[in-house]
Short mmCIF file of N, CA and C in Angstrom, two decimals:
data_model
loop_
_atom_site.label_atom_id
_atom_site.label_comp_id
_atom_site.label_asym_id
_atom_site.label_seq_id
_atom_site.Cartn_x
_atom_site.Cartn_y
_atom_site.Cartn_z
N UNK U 1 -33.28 3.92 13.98
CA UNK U 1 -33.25 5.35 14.11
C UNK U 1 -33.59 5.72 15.55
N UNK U 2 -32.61 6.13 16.06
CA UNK U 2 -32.96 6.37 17.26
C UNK U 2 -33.46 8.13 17.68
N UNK U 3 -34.74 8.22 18.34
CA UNK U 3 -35.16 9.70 18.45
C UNK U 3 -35.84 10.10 19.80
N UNK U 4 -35.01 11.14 19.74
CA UNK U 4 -35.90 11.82 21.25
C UNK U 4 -37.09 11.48 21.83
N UNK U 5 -37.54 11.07 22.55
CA UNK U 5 -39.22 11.47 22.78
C UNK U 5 -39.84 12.90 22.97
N UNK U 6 -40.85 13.05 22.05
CA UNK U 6 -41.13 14.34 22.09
C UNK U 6 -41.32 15.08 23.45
N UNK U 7 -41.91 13.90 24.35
CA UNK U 7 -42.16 14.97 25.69
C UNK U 7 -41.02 14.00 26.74
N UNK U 8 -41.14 15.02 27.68
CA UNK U 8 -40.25 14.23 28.79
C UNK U 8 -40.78 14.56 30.39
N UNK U 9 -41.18 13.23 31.07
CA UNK U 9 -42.25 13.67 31.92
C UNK U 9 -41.21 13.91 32.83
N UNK U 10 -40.69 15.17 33.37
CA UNK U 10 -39.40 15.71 34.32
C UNK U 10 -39.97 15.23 35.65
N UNK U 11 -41.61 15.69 35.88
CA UNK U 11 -41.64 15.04 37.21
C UNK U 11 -41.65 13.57 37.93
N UNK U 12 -41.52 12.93 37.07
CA UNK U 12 -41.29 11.17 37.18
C UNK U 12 -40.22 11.34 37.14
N UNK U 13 -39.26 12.11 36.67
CA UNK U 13 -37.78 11.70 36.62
C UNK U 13 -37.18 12.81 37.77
N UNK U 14 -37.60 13.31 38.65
CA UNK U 14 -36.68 14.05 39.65
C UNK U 14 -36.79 13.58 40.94
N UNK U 15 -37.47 12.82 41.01
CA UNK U 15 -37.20 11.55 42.18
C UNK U 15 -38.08 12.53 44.10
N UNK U 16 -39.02 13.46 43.10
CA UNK U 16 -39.97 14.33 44.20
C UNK U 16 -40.82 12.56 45.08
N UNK U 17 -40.75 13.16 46.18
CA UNK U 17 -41.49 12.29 47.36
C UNK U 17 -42.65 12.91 47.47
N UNK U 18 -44.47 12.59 47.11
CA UNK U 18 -45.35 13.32 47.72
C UNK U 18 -46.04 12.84 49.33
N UNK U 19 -46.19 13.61 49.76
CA UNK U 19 -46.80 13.37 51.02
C UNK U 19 -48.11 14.39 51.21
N UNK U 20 -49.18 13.50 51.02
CA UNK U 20 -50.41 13.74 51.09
C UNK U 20 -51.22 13.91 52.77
N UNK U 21 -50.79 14.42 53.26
CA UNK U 21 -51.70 14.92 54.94
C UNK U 21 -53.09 14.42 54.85
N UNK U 22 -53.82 14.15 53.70
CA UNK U 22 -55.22 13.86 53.85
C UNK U 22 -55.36 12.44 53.89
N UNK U 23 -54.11 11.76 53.92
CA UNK U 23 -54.02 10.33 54.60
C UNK U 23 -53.78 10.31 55.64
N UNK U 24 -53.39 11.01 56.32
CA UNK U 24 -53.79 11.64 57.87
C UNK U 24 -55.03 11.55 58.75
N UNK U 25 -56.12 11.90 57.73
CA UNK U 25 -57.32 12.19 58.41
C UNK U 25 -57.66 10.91 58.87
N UNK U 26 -58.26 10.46 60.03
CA UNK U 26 -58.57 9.55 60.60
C UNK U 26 -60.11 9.36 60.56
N UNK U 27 -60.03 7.87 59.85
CA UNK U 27 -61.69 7.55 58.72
C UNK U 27 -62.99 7.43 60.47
N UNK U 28 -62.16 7.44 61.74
CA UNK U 28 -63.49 7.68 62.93
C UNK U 28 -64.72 8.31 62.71
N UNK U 29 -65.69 8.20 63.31
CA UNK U 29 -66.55 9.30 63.56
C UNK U 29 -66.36 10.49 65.00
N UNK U 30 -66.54 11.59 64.21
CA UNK U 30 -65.93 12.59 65.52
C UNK U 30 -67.46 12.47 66.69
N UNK U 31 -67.35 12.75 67.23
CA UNK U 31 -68.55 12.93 68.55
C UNK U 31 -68.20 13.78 69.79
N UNK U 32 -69.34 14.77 69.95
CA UNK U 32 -68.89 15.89 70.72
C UNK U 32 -69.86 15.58 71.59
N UNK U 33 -69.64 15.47 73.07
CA UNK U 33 -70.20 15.05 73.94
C UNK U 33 -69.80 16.30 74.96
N UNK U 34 -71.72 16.68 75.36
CA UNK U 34 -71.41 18.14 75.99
C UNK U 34 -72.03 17.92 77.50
N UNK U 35 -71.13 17.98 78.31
CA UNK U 35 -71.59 17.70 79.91
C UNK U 35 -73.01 18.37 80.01
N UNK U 36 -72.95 19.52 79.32
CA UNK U 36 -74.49 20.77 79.90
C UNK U 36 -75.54 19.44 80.28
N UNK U 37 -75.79 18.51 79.38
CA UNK U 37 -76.84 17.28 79.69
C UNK U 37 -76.90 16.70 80.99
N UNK U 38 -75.67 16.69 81.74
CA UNK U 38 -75.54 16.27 82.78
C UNK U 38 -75.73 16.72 83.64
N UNK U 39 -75.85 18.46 84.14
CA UNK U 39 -76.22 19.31 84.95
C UNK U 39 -77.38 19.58 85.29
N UNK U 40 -77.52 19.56 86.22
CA UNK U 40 -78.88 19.62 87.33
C UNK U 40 -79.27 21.03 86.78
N UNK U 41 -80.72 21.09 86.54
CA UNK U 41 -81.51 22.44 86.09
C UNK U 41 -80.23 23.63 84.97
N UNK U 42 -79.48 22.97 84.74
CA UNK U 42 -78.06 23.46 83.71
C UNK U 42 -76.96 24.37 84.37
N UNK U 43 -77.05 24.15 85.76
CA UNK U 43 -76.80 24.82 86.47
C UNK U 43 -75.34 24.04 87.00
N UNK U 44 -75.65 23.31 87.82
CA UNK U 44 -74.42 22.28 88.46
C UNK U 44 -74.62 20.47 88.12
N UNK U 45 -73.26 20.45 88.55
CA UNK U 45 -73.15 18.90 88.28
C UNK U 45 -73.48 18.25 89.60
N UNK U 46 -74.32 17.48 90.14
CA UNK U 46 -74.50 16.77 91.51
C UNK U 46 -73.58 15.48 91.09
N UNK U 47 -72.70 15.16 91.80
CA UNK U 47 -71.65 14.40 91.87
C UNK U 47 -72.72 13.07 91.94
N UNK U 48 -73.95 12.75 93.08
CA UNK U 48 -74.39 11.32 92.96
C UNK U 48 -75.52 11.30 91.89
N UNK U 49 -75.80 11.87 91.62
CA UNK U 49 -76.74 12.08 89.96
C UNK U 49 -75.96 11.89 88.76
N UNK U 50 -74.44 11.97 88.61
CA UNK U 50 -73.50 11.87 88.00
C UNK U 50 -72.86 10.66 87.69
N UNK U 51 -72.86 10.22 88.60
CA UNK U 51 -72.00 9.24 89.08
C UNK U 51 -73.07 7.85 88.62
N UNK U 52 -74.14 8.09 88.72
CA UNK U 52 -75.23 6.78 88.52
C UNK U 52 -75.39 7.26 87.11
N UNK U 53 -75.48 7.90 86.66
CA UNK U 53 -75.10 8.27 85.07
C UNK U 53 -74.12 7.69 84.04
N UNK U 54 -73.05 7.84 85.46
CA UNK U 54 -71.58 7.10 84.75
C UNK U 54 -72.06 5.39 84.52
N UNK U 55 -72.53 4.97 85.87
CA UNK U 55 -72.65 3.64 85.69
C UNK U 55 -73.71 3.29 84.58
N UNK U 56 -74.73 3.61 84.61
CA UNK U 56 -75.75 3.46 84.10
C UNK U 56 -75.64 3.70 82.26
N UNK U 57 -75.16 4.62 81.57
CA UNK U 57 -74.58 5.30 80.71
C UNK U 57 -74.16 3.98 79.52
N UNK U 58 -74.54 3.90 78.58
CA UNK U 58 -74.28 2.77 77.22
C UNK U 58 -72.81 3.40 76.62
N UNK U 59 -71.62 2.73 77.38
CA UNK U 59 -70.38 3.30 77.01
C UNK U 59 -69.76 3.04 75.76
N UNK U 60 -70.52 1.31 75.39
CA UNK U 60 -70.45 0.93 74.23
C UNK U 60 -70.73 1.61 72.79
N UNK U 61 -71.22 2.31 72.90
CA UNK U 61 -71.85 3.55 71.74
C UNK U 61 -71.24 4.43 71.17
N UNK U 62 -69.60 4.55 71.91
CA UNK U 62 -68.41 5.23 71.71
C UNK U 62 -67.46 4.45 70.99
N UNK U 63 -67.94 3.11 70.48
CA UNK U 63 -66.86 2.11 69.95
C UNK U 63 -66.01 2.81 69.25
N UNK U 64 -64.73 3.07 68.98
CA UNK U 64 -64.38 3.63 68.08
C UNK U 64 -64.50 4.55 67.57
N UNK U 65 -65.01 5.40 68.15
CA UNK U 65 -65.13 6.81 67.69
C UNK U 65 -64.21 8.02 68.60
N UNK U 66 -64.36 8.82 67.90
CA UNK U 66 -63.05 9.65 68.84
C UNK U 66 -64.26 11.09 68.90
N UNK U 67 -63.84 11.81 70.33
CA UNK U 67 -64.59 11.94 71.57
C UNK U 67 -64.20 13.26 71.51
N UNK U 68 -64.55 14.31 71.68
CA UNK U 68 -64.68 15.80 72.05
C UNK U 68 -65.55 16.47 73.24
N UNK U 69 -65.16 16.26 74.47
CA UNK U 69 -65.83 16.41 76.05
C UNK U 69 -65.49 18.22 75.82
N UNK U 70 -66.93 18.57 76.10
CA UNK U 70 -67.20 20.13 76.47
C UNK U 70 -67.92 20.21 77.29
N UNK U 71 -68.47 21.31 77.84
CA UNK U 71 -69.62 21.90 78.68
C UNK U 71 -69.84 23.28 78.28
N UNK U 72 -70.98 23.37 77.11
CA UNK U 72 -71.38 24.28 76.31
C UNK U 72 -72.16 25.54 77.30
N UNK U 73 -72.67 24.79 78.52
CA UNK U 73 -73.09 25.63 79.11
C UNK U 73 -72.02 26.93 80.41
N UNK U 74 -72.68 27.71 80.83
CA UNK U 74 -72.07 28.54 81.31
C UNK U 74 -72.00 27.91 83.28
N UNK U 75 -70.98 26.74 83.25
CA UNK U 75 -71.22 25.82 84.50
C UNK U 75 -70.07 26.03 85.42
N UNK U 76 -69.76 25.57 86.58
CA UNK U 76 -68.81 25.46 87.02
C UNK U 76 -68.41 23.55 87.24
N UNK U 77 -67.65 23.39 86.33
CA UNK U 77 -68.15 21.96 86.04
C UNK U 77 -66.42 21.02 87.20
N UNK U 78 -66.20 20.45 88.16
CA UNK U 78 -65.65 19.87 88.37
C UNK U 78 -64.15 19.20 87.41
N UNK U 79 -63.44 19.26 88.22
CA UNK U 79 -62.02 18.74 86.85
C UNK U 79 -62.22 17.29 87.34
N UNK U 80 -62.58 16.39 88.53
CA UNK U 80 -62.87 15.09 88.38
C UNK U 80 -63.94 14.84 87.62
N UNK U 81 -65.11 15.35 87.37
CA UNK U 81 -66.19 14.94 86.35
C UNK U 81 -65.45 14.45 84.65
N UNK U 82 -64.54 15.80 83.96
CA UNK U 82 -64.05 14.96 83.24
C UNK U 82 -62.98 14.15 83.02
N UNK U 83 -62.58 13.73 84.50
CA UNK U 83 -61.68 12.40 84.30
C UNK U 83 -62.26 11.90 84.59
N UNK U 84 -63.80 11.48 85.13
CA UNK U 84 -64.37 10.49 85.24
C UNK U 84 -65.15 9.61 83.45
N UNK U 85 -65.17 10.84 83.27
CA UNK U 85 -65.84 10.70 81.96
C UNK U 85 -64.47 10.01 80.60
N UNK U 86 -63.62 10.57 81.02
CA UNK U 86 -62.41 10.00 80.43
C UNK U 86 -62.34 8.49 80.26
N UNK U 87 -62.38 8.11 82.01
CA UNK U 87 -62.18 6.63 82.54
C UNK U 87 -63.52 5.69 81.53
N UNK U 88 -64.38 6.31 81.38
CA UNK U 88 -65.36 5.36 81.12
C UNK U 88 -65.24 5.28 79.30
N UNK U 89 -64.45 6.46 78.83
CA UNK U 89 -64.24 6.26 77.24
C UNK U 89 -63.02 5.92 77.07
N UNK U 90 -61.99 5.46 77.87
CA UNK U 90 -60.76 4.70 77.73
C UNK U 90 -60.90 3.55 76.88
N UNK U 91 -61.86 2.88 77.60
CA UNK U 91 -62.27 0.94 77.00
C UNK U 91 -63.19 1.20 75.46
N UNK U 92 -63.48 2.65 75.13
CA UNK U 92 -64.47 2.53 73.88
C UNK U 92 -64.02 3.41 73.16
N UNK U 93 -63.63 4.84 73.09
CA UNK U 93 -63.30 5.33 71.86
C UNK U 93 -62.00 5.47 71.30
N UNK U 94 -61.87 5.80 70.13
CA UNK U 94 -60.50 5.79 69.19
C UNK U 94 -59.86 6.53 70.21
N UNK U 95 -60.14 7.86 70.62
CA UNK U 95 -59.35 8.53 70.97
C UNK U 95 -60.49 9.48 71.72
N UNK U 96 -59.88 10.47 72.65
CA UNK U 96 -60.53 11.51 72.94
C UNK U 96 -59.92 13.11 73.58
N UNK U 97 -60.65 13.54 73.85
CA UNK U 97 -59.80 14.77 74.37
C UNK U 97 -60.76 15.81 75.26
N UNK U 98 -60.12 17.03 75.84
CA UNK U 98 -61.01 17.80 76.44
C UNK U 98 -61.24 18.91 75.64
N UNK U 99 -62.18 19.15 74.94
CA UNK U 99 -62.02 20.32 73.93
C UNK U 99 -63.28 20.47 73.03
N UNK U 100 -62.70 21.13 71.90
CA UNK U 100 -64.10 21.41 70.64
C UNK U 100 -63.39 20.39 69.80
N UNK U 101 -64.58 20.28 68.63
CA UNK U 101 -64.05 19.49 67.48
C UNK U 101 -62.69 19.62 66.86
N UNK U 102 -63.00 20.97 66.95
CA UNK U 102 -60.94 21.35 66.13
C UNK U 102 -59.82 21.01 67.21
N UNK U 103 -60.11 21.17 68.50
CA UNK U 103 -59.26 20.18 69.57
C UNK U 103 -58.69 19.03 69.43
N UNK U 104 -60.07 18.10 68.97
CA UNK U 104 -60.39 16.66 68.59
C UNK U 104 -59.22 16.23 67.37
N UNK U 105 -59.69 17.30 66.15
CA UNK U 105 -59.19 17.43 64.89
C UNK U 105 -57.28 17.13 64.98
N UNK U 106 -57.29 18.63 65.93
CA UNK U 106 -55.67 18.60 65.99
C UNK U 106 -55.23 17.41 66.37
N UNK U 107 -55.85 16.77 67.64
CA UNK U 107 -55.43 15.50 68.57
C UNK U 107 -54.90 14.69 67.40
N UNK U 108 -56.11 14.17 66.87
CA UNK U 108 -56.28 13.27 65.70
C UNK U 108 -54.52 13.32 64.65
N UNK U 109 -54.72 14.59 64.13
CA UNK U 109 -53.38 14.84 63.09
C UNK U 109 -52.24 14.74 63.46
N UNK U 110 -51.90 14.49 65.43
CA UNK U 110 -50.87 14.84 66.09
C UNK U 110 -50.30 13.42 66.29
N UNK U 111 -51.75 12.69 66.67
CA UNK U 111 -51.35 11.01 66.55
C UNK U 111 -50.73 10.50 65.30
N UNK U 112 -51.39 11.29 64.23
CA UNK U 112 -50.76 10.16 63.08
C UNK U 112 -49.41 10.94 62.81
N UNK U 113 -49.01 11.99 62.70
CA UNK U 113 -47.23 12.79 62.65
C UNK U 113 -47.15 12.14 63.38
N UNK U 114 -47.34 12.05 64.47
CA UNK U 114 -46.38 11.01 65.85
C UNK U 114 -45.84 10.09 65.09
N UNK U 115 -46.88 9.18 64.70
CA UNK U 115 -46.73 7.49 64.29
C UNK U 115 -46.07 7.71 63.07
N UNK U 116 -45.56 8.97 62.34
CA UNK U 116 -44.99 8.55 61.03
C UNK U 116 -43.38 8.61 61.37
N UNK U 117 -42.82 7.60 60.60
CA UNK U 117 -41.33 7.15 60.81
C UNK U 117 -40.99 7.88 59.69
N UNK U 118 -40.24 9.02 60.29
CA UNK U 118 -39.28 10.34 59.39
C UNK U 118 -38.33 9.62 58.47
N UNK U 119 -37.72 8.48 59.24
CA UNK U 119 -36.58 8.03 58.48
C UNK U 119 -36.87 7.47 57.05
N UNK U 120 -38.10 7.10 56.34
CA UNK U 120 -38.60 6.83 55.54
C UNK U 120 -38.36 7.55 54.19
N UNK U 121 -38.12 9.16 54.70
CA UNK U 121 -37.79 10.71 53.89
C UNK U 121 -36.31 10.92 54.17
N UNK U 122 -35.86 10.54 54.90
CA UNK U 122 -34.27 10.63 54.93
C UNK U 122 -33.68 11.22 53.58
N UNK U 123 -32.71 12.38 53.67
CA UNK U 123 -32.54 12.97 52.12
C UNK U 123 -33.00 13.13 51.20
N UNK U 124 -34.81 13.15 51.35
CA UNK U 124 -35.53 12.90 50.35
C UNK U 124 -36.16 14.22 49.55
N UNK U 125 -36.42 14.69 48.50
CA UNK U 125 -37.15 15.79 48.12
C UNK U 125 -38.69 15.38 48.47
N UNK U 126 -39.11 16.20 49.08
CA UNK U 126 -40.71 15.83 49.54
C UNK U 126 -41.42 17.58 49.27
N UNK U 127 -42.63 16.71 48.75
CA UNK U 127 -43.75 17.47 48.29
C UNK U 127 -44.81 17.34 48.96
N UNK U 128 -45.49 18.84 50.00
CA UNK U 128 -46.38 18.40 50.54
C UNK U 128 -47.40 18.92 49.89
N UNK U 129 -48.45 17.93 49.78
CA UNK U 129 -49.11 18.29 48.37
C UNK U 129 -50.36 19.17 49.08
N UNK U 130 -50.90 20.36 48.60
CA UNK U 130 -51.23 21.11 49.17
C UNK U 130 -52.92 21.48 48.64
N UNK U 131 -53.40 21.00 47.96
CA UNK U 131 -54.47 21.06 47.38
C UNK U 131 -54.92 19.59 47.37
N UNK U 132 -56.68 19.32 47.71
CA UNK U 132 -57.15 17.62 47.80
C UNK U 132 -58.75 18.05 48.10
N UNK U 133 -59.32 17.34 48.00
CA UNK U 133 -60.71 17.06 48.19
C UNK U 133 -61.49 16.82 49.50
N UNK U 134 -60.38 17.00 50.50
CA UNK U 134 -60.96 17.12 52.83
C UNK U 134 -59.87 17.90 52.71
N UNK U 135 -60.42 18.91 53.46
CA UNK U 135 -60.27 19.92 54.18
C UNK U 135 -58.58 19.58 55.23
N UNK U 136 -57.40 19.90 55.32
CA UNK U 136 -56.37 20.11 56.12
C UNK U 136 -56.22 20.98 56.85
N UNK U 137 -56.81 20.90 58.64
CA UNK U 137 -56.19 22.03 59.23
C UNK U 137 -54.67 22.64 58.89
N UNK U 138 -54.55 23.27 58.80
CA UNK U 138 -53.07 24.61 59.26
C UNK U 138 -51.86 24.11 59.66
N UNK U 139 -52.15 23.88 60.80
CA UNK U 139 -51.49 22.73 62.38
C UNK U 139 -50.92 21.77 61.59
N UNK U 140 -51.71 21.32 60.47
CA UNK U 140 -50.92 19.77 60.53
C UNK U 140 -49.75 19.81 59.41
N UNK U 141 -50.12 21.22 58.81
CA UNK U 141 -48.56 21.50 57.77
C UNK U 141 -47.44 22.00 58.99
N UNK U 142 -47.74 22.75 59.82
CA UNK U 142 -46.60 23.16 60.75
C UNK U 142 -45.98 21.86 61.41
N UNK U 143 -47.23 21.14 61.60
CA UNK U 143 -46.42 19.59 62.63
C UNK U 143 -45.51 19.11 61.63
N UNK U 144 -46.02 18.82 60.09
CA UNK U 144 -45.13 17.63 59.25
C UNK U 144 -43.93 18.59 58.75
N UNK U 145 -43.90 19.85 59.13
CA UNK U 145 -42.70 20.39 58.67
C UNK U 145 -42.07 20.15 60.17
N UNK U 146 -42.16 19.95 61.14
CA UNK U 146 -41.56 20.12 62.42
C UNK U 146 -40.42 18.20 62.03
N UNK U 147 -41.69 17.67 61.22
CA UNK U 147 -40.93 16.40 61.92
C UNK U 147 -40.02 16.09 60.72
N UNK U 148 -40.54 16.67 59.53
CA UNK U 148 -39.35 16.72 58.40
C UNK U 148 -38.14 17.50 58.27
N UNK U 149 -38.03 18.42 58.67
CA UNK U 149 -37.16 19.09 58.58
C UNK U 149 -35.89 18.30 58.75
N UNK U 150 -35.30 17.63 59.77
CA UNK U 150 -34.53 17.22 60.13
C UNK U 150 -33.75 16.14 59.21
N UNK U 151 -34.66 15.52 58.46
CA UNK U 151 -34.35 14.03 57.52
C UNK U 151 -34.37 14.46 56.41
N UNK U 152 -35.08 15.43 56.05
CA UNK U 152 -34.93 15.44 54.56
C UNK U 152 -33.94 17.00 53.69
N UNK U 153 -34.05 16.51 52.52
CA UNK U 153 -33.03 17.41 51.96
C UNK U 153 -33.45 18.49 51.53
N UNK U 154 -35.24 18.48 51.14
CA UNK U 154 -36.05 19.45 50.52
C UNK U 154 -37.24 19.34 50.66
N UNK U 155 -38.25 20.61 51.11
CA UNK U 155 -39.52 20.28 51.04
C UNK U 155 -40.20 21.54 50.76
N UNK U 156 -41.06 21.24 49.89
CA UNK U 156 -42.08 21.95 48.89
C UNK U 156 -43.27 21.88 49.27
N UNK U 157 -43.88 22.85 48.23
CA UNK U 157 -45.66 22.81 49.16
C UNK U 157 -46.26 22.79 47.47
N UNK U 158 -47.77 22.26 47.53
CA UNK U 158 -47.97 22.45 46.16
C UNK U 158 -48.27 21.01 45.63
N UNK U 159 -47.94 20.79 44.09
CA UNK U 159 -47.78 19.61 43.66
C UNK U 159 -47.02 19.09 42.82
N UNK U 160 -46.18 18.22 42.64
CA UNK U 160 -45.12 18.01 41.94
C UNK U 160 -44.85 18.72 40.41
N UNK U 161 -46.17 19.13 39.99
CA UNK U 161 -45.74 20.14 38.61
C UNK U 161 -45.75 21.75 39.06
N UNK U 162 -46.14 21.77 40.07
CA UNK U 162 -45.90 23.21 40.73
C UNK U 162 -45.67 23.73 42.16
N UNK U 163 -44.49 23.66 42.21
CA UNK U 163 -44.55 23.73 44.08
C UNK U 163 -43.73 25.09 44.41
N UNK U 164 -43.68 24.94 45.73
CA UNK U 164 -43.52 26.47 46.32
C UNK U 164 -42.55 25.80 47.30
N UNK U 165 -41.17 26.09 46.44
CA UNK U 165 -40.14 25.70 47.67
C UNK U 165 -39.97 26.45 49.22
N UNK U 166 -39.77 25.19 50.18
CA UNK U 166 -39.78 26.12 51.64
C UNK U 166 -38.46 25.68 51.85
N UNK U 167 -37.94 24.70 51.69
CA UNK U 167 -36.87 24.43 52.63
C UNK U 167 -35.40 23.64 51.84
N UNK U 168 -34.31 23.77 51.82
CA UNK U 168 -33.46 23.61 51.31
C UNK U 168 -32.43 23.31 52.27
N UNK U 169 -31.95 21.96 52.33
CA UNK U 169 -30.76 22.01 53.39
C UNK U 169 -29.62 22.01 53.26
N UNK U 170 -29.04 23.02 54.07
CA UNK U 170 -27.91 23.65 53.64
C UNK U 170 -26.47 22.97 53.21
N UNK U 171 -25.53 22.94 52.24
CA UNK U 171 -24.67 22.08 51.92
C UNK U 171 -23.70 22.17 52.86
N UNK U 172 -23.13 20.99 53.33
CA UNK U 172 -22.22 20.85 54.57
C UNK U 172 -21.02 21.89 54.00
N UNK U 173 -20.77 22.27 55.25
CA UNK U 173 -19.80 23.36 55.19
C UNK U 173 -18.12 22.64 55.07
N UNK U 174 -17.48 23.39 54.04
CA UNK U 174 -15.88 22.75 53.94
C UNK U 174 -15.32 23.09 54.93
N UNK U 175 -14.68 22.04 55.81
CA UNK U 175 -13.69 22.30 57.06
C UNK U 175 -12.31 22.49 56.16
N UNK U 176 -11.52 23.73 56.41
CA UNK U 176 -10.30 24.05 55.88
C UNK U 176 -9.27 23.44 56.98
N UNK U 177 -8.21 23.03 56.56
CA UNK U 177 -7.29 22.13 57.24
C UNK U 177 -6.34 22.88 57.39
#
């Protein structure tokens, strides 16, 4: 006797792609490193007080961690100070940048869209799943729609039993002969 199954799980069967952004987040520790420490009476940076700082300075302590360079204070801080400071977190952290944490943040989300190979979604229905347990800047739905658009056939926001279609690509147009 052959019989229906009572239920029919539609979203296993429509061949939706999810793409989760919170595999994105990069498992580093963030670290915000604020020049003001480095300024003479909080005032200015003395270039040879600086500079023996640089050398002197446990660069190792940045292993792997990704880097957020500010100057919280109200300074006139040199643009070689933070390429000096750059040079010395080249050899130690994940990554870094000149900015605030959400600077850091974006950097971070921009590296991994970079590194993702679009062609993977090629014609694909993709779901960017829009609800999770860490926090997704903004930025990083505008980036993965920047780099999907192009490869895929459809992309949704949401989660595969409820999404919020954005994008639909358009059916090739009939050339009349």
């Amino acid at each position: 006797m052959d019989t229906e199954p009572l239920f029919v799980n539609r979203v296993a069967n429509s061949g939706l792609v999810t793409l989760n952004l919170e595999e994105f987040i990069h498992a580093g520790e963030r670290v915000l490193y604020d020049l003001k420490d480095n300024l003479f009476h909080g005032l200015i940076l003395r270039e040879k007080d600086f500079r023996e700082f640089i050398k002197t300075h446990d660069w190792a302590q940045y292993d792997g961690q990704n880097v957020a360079i500010v100057c919280s204070a109200d300074a006139i801080v040199p643009t070689w100070a933070y390429m000096l400071l750059a040079s010395k977190l080249q050899n130690h952290a994940h990554r870094y940048v000149f900015g605030d944490l959400g600077a850091l943040e974006q950097s971070l989300f921009e590296e991994a869209i970079v590194g993702l190979d679009a062609e993977t979604y090629r014609d694909a229905k993709v779901v960017v799943k829009g609800c999770g347990d860490k926090p997704v800047p903004t930025f990083a739905y505008v980036a993965i729609m920047q780099k999907l658009l192009p490869v895929t056939s459809s992309i949704m926001y949401g989660e595969p039993c409820s999404t919020v279609p954005l994008y639909k690509k358009p059916k090739a147009a009939v050339v009349a002969e």
